[in-house]
Short mmCIF file of C-alpha atoms in Angstrom, two decimals:
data_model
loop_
_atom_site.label_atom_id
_atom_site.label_comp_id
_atom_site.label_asym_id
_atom_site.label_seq_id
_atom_site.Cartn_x
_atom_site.Cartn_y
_atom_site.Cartn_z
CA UNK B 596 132.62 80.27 111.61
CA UNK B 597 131.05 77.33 108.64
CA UNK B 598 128.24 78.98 107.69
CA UNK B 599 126.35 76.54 104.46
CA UNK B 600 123.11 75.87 102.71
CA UNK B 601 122.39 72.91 100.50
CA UNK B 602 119.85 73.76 98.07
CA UNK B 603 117.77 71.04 96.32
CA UNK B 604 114.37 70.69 93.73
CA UNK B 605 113.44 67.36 94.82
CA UNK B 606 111.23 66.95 96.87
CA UNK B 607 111.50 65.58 100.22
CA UNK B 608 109.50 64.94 103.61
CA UNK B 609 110.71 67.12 106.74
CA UNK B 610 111.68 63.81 108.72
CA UNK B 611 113.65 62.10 105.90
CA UNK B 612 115.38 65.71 104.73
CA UNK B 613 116.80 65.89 108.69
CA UNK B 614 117.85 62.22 108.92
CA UNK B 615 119.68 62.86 105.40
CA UNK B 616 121.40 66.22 106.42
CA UNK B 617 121.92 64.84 109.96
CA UNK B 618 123.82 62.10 108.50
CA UNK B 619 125.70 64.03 105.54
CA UNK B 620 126.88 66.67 108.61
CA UNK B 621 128.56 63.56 110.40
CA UNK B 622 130.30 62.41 107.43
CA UNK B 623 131.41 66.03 105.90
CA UNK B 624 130.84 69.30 108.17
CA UNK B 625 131.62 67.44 111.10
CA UNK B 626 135.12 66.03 109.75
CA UNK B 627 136.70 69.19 109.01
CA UNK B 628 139.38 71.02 111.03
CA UNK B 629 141.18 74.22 110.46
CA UNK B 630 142.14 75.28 113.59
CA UNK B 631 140.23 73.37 116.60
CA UNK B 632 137.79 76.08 117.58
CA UNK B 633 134.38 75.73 117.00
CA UNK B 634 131.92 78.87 116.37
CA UNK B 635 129.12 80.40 118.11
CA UNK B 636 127.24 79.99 114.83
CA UNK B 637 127.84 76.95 112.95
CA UNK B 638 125.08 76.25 111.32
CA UNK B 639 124.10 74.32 107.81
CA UNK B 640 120.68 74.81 106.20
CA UNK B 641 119.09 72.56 103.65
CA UNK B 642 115.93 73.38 101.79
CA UNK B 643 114.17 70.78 99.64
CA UNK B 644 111.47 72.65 97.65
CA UNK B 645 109.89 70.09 95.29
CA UNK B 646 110.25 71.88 92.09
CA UNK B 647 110.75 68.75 90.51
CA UNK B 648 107.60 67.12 90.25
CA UNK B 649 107.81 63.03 91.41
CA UNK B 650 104.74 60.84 92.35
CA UNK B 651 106.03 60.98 95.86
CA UNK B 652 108.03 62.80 98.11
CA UNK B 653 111.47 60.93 99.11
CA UNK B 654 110.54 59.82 102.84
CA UNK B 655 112.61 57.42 104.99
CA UNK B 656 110.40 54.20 104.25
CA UNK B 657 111.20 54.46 100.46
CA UNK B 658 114.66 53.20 101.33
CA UNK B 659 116.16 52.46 98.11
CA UNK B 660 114.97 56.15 96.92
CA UNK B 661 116.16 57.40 100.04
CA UNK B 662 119.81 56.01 100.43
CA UNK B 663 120.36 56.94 96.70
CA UNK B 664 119.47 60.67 97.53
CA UNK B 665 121.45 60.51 100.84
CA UNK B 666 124.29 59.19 99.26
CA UNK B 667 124.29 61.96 96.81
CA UNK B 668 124.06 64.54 99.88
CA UNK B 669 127.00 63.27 101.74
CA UNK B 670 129.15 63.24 98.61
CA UNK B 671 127.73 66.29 97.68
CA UNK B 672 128.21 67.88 101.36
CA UNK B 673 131.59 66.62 101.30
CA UNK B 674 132.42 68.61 98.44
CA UNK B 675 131.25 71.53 99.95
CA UNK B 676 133.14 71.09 103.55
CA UNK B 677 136.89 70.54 101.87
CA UNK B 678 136.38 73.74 100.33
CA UNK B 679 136.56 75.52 103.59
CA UNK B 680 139.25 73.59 104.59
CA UNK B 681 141.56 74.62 101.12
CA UNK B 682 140.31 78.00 102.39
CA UNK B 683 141.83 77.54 105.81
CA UNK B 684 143.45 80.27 106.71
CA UNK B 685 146.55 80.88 105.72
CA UNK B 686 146.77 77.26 104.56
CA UNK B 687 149.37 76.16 102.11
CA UNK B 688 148.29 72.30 102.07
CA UNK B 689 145.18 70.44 102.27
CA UNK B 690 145.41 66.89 103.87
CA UNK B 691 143.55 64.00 104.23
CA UNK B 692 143.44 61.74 107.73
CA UNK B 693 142.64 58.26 107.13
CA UNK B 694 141.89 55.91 109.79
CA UNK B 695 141.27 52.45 108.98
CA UNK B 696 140.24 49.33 111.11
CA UNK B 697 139.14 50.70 114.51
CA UNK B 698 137.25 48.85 116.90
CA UNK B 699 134.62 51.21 116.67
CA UNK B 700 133.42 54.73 114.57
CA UNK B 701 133.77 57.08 117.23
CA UNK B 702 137.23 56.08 118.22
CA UNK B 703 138.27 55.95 114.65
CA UNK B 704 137.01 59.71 114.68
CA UNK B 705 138.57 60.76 118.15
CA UNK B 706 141.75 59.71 116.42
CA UNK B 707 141.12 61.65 113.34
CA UNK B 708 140.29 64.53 114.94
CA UNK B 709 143.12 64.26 117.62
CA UNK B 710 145.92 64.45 114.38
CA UNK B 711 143.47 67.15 112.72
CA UNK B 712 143.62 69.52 115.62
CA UNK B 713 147.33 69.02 116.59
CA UNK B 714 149.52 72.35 115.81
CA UNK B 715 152.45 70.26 115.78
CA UNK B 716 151.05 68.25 113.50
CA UNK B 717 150.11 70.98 111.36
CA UNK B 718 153.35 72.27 112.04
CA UNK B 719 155.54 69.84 110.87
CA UNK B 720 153.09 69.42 107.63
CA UNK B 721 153.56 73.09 106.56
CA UNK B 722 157.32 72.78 107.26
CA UNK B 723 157.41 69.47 105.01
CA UNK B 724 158.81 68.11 108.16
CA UNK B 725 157.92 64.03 108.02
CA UNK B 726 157.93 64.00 111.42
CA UNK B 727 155.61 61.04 112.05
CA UNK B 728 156.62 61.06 115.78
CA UNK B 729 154.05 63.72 116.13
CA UNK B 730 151.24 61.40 114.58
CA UNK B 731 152.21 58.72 117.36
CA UNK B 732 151.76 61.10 119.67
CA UNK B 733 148.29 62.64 119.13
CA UNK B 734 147.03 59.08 118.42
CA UNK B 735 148.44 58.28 121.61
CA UNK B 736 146.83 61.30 123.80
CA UNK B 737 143.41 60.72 122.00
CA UNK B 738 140.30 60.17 124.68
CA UNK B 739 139.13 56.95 123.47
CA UNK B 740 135.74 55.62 124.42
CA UNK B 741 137.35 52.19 124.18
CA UNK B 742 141.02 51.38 124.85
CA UNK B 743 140.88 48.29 122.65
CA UNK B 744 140.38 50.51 119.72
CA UNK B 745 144.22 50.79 120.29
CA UNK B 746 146.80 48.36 120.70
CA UNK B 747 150.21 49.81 119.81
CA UNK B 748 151.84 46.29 118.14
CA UNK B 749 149.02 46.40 115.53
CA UNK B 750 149.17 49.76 114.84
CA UNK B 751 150.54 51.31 110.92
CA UNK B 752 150.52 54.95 110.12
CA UNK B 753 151.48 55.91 106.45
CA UNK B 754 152.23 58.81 104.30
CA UNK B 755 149.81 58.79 101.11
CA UNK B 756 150.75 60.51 97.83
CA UNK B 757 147.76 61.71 95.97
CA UNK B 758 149.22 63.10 92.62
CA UNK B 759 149.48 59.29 91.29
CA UNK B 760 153.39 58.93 91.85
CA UNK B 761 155.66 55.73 93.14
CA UNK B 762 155.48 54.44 95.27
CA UNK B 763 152.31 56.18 96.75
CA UNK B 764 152.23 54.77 100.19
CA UNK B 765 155.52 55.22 102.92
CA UNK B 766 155.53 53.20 105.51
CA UNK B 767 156.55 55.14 108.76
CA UNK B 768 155.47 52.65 111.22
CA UNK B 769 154.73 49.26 110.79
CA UNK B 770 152.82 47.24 113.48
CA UNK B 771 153.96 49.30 116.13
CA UNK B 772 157.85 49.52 114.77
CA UNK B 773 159.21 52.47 113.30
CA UNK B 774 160.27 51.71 110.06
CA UNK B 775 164.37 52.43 109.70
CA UNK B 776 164.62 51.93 106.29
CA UNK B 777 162.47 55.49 106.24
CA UNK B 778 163.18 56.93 102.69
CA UNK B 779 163.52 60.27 103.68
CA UNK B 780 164.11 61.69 100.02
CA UNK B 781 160.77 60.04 98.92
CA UNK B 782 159.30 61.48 102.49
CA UNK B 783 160.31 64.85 101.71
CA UNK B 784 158.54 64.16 97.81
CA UNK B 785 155.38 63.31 99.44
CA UNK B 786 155.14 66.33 102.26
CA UNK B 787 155.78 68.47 99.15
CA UNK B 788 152.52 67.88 98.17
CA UNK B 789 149.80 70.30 98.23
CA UNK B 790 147.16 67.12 98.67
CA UNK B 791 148.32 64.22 101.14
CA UNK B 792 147.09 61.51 102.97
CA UNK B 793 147.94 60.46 106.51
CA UNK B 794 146.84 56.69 106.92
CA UNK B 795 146.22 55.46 110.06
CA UNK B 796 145.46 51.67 110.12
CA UNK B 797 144.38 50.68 114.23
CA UNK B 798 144.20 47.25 113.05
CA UNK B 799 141.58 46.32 115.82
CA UNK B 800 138.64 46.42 114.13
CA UNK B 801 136.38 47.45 111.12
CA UNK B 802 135.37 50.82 111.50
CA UNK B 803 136.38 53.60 109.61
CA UNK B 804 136.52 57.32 109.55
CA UNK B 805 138.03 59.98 106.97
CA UNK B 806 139.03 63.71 108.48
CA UNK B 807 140.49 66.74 106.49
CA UNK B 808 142.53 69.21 107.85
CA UNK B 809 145.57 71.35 106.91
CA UNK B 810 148.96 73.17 107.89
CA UNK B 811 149.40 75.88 110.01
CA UNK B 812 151.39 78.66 108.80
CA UNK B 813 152.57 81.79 109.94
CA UNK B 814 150.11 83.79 107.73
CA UNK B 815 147.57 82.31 110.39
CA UNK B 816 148.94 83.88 112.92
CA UNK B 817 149.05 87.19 110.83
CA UNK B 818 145.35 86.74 109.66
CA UNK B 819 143.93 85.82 113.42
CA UNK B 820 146.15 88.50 115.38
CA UNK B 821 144.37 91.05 113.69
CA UNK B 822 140.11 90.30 113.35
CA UNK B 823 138.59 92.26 115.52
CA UNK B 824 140.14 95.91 114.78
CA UNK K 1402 161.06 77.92 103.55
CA UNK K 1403 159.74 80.53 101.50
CA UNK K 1404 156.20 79.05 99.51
CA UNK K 1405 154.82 80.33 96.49
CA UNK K 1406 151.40 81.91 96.94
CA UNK K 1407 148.29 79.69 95.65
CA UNK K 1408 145.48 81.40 93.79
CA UNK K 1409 142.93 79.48 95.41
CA UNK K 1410 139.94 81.92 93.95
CA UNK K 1411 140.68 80.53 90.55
CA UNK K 1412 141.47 76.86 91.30
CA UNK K 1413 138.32 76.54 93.17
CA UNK K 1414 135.66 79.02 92.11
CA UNK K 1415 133.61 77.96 89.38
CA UNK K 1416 132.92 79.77 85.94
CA UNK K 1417 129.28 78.42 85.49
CA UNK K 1418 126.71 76.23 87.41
CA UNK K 1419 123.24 74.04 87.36
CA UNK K 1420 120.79 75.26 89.67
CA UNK K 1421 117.88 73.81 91.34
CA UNK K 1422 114.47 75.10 90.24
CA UNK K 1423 112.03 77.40 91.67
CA UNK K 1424 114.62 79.57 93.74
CA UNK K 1425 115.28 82.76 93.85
CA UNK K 1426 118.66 84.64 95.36
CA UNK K 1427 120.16 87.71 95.74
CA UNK K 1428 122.41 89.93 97.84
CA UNK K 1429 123.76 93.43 98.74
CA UNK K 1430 126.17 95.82 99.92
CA UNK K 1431 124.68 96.53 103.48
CA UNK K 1432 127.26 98.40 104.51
CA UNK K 1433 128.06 96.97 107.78
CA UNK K 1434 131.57 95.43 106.79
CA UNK K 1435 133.63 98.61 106.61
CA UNK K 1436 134.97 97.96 102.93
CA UNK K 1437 131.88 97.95 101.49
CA UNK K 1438 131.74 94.06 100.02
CA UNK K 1439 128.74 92.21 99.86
CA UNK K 1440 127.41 91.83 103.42
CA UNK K 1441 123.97 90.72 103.07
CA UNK K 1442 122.23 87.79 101.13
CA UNK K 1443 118.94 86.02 100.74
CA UNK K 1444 117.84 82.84 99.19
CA UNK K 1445 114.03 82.42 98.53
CA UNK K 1446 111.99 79.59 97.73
CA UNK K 1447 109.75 80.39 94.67
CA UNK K 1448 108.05 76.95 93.92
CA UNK K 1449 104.58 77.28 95.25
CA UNK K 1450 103.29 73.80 94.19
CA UNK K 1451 104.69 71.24 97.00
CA UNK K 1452 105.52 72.79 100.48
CA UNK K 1453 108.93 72.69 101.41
CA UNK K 1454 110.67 71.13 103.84
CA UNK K 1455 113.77 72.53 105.88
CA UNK K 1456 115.97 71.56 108.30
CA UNK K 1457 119.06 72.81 109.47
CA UNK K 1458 122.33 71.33 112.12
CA UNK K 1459 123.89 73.95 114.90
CA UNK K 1460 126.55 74.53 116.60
CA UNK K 1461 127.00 72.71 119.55
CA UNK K 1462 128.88 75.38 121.45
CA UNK K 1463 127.15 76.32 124.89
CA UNK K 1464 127.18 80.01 124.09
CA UNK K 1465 124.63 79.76 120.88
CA UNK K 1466 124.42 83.02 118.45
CA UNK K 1467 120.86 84.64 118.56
CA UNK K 1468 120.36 83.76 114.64
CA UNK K 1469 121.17 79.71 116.17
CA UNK K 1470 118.40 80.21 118.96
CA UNK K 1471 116.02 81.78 116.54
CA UNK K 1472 116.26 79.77 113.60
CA UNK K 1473 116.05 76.70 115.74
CA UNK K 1474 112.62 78.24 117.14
CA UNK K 1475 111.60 78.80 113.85
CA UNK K 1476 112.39 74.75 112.81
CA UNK K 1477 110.75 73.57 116.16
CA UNK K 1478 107.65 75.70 115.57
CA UNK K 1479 107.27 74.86 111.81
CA UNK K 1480 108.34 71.37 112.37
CA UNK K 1481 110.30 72.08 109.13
CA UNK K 1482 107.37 72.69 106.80
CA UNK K 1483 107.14 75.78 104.22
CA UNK K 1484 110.43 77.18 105.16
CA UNK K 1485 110.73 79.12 102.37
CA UNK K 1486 113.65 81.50 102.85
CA UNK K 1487 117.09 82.06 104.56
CA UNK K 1488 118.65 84.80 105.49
CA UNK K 1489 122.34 85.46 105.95
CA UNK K 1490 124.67 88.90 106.76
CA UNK K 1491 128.66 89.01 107.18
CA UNK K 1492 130.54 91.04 109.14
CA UNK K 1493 128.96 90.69 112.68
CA UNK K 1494 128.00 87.37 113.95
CA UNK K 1495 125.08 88.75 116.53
CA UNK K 1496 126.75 86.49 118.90
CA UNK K 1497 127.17 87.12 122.71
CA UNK K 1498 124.54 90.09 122.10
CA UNK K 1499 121.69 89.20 124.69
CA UNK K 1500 118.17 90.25 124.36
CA UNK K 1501 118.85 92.93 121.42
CA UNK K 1502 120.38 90.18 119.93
CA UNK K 1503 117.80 88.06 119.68
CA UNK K 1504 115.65 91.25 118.91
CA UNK K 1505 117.38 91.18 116.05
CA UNK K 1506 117.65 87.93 114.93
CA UNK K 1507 113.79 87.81 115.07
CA UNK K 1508 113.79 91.26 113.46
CA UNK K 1509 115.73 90.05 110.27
CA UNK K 1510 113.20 87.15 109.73
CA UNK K 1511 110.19 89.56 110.18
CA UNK K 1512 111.79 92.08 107.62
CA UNK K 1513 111.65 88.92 105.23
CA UNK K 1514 108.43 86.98 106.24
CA UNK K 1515 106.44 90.46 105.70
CA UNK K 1516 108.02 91.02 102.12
CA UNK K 1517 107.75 87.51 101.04
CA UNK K 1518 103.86 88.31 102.36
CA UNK K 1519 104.09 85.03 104.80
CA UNK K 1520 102.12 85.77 107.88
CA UNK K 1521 103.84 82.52 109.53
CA UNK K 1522 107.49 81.89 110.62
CA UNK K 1523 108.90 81.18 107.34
CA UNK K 1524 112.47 82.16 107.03
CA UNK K 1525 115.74 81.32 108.47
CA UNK K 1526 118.80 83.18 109.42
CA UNK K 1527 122.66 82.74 110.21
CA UNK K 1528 124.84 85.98 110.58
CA UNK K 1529 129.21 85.65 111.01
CA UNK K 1530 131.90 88.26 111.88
CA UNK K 1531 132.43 89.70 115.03
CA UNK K 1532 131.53 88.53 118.21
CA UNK K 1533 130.00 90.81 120.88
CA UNK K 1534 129.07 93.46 118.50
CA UNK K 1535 125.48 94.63 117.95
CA UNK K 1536 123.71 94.49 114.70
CA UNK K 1537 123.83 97.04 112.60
CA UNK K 1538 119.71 96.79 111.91
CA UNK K 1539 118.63 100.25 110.34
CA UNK K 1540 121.74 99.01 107.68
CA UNK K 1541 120.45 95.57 107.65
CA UNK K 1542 116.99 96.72 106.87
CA UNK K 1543 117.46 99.33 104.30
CA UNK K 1544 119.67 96.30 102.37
CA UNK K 1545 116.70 93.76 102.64
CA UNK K 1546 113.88 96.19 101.55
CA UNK K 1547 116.43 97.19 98.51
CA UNK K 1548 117.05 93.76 97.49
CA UNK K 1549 113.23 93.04 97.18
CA UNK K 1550 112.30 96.23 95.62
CA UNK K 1551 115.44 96.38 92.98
CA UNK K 1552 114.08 93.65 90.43
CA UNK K 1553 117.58 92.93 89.40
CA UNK K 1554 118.62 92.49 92.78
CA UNK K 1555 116.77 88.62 93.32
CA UNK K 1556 117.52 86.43 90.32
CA UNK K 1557 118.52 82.61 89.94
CA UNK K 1558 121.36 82.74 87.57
CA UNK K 1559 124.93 81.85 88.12
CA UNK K 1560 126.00 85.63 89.09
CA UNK K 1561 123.23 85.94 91.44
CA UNK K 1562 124.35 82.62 93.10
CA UNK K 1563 127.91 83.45 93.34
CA UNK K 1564 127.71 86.92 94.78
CA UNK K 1565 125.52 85.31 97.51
CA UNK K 1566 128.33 82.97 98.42
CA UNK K 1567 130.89 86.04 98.30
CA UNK K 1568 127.99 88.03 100.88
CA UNK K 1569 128.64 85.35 103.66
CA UNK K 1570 132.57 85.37 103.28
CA UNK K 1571 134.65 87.09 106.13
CA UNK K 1572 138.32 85.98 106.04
CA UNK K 1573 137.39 83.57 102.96
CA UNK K 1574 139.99 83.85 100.07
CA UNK K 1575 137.20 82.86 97.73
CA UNK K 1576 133.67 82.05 97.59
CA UNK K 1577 132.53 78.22 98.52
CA UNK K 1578 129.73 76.94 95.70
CA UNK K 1579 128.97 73.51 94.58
CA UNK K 1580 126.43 72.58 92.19
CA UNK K 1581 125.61 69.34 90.41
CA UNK K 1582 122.53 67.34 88.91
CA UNK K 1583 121.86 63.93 90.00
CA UNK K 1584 119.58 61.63 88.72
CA UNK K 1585 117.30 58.87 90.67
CA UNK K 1586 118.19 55.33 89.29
CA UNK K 1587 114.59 53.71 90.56
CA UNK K 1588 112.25 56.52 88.60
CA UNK K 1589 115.26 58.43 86.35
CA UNK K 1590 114.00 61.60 88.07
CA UNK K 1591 116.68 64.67 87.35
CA UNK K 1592 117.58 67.05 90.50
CA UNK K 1593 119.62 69.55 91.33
CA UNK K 1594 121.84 70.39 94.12
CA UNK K 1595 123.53 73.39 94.98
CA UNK K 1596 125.81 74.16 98.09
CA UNK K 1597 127.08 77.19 99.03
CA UNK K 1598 128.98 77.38 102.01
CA UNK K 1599 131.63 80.19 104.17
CA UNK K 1600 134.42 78.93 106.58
CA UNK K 1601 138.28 79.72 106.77
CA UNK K 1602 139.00 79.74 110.59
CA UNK K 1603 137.45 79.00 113.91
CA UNK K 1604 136.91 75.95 111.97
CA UNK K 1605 136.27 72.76 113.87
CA UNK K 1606 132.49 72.38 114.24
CA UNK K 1607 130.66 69.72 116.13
CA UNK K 1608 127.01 70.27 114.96
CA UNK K 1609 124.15 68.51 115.71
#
């Protein structure tokens, strides 16, 4: 179960406070996967109390004041939502999905999610297997609203380094081809990893959308076989 | 392959913290998770000169825990005005529990609204653990009288804070708390935010 509150002094109005957490949940709490099942109680709280004292509450007409502090809540909410998924259970990796260039939002999220909640997937990341064949295949099983967001001869789907090393990006498939020059030795660097990126570029349109999941391990299984006793 | 063990408590728990004014938090020992950790916590809204505003996203499961149904009564009655506690307990989720479990839910708020002296709904509440178990309510009740009536109990500093993010972990390897200041660029106003959240599996929400 993701259980949260967000806490904050400033003051805001009711209807701007659940447009800003509304949005921040969509963009953080709502991009995280540990396992694919979804709770009974989910639920994320935010209280603004207006200890601060400002001539005027933040409200949704003052948009300048207001896209600063939603800005803030996202990144802020964001924060908060990767922690639970470095806390997944049993996790040994924490990886970011990264899809790029969709038609529309929801499709680029429908992908994300559909590589997020894959156990081979998952697998094959806590194995430091770079078996991008996988990838392929939950992008191509994923129920898109709109099967333009998908055409397989632009499609590019990378491995992403994230501790700063060269080169950072590995090319696994480029515009639909799998790349045969794979360097496996540098593929096997970047799995190591305990932060990664898997870059998904639809090439169709603009749209983007950023998920973060992690491996599945065997401690999982040991953690989750054994709850309710 | 065999994989070293991370310590995740101490690569991601924080040594100190910024918190936002006029709030108040504490927690306790309820005794309904069998090892006797930190069960039960409260956060409460101290600033009496602006009334607060509240809102909150829920699971969109079908089968809704009765601390879901209730706080969402609670945010449809109040319209999200003076909400000016929440209420959390580990261990059992009050989920799949009926009538009782609603009982309770409502219960749990009550306990609070009466000691916070609030005659209207005022309080929110989220409970996690296991599913299809009953509430443990004379336990939950004892705990929230104790942590009003034991001044050292409710406090805002960082101790306080973190040992109400360690009262909503279950399977959590360590407690989830953010904080940071932020600062308005139109009027240079300072604020504070602080996020405290519990999750390790059955992770995958879809809230609205």
């Amino acid at each position: 179960t993701l259980l949260g509150f967000i806490l904050t002094d400033l003051q805001i109005t009711p209807r701007a406070l659940k447009k800003m957490l509304s949005n921040a949940t969509m963009r953080s709490f709502n991009c995280i996967s540990v396992d694919g099942d979804m709770s009974t109680n989910d639920t994320i709280t935010m209280i603004a109390n207006g200890a601060v004292e400002t001539n005027k509450p933040v409200d949704i007409e003052n948009a300048q004041v207001f896209n600063e502090v939603q800005e803030n809540v996202t990144s802020f909410a964001q924060q908060l939502a990767q922690l639970v998924v470095r806390d997944g259970e049993g996790s040994t990796k924490f990886v970011t999905v990264k899809v790029l260039n969709s038609l529309n939002f929801n499709d680029a999220k429908t992908i994300a999610e559909t590589i997020s909640n894959s156990n081979l997937v998952k697998t094959a990341l806590y194995g430091e297997d770079a078996n991008w064949g996988r990838i392929l295949c939950a992008i191509g099983y994923s129920k898109l609203n709109d099967i333009k967001s998908l055409k397989p001869e632009k499609l590019n789907v990378s491995f992403v380094a994230t501790d700063g090393s060269e080169p950072k990006e590995l090319k696994l498939l480029i515009n639909g081809v799998p790349n045969l020059d794979l360097d496996e030795k540098r593929a096997s660097q970047i799995l190591a990893l305990p932060d990664l990126e898997i870059l998904v570029d639809l090439g169709t349109g603009s749209e983007k959308c950023q998920f973060w999941t992690c491996d599945l391990s065997h401690e999982y299984v040991t953690i989750n076989g054994d709850y309710r006793s | 392959k065999e994989k070293i063990p991370i310590n995740k408590y101490s690569l991601y728990v924080p040594k100190c913290g910024v918190f936002p004014k006029g709030f108040k938090v504490g927690s306790i020992a309820s005794g309904v998770k069998k090892n006797g950790n930190l069960d039960l916590g409260i956060i409460v809204n101290t600033n009496t000169k602006t009334p607060s505003s509240a809102s909150a996203v829920f699971t969109t499961n079908r089968f809704k825990a009765a601390p879901v149904l209730q706080s969402q009564r609670v945010l449809q009655e109040t319209k999200g005005s003076n909400i000016n506690s929440i209420v959390v307990n580990s261990g059992c989720a009050n989920s799949i529990t009926g009538e009782i479990g609603l009982k309770d839910a409502k219960s749990m708020c009550d306990i609070v609204n009466k000691q916070l002296k609030s005659d209207k709904p005022s309080t929110l509440v989220m409970s996690t653990g296991v599913i299809g178990q009953k509430l443990q309510m004379d336990k939950i009740e004892k705990g929230l009288v104790e942590i009003f009536e034991n001044k050292k109990i409710l406090g805002d500093d960082f101790e306080h804070w973190l040992n109400v993010a360690k009262s909503i972990c279950t399977t959590d390897t360590f407690p989830k708390l953010v904080t940071n200041k932020f600062r308005l660029s139109s009027t240079g106003q300072e604020y504070t935010l602080t996020g405290i959240a519990k999750g390790a599996g059955m992770i995958c929400p879809n809230m609205a």
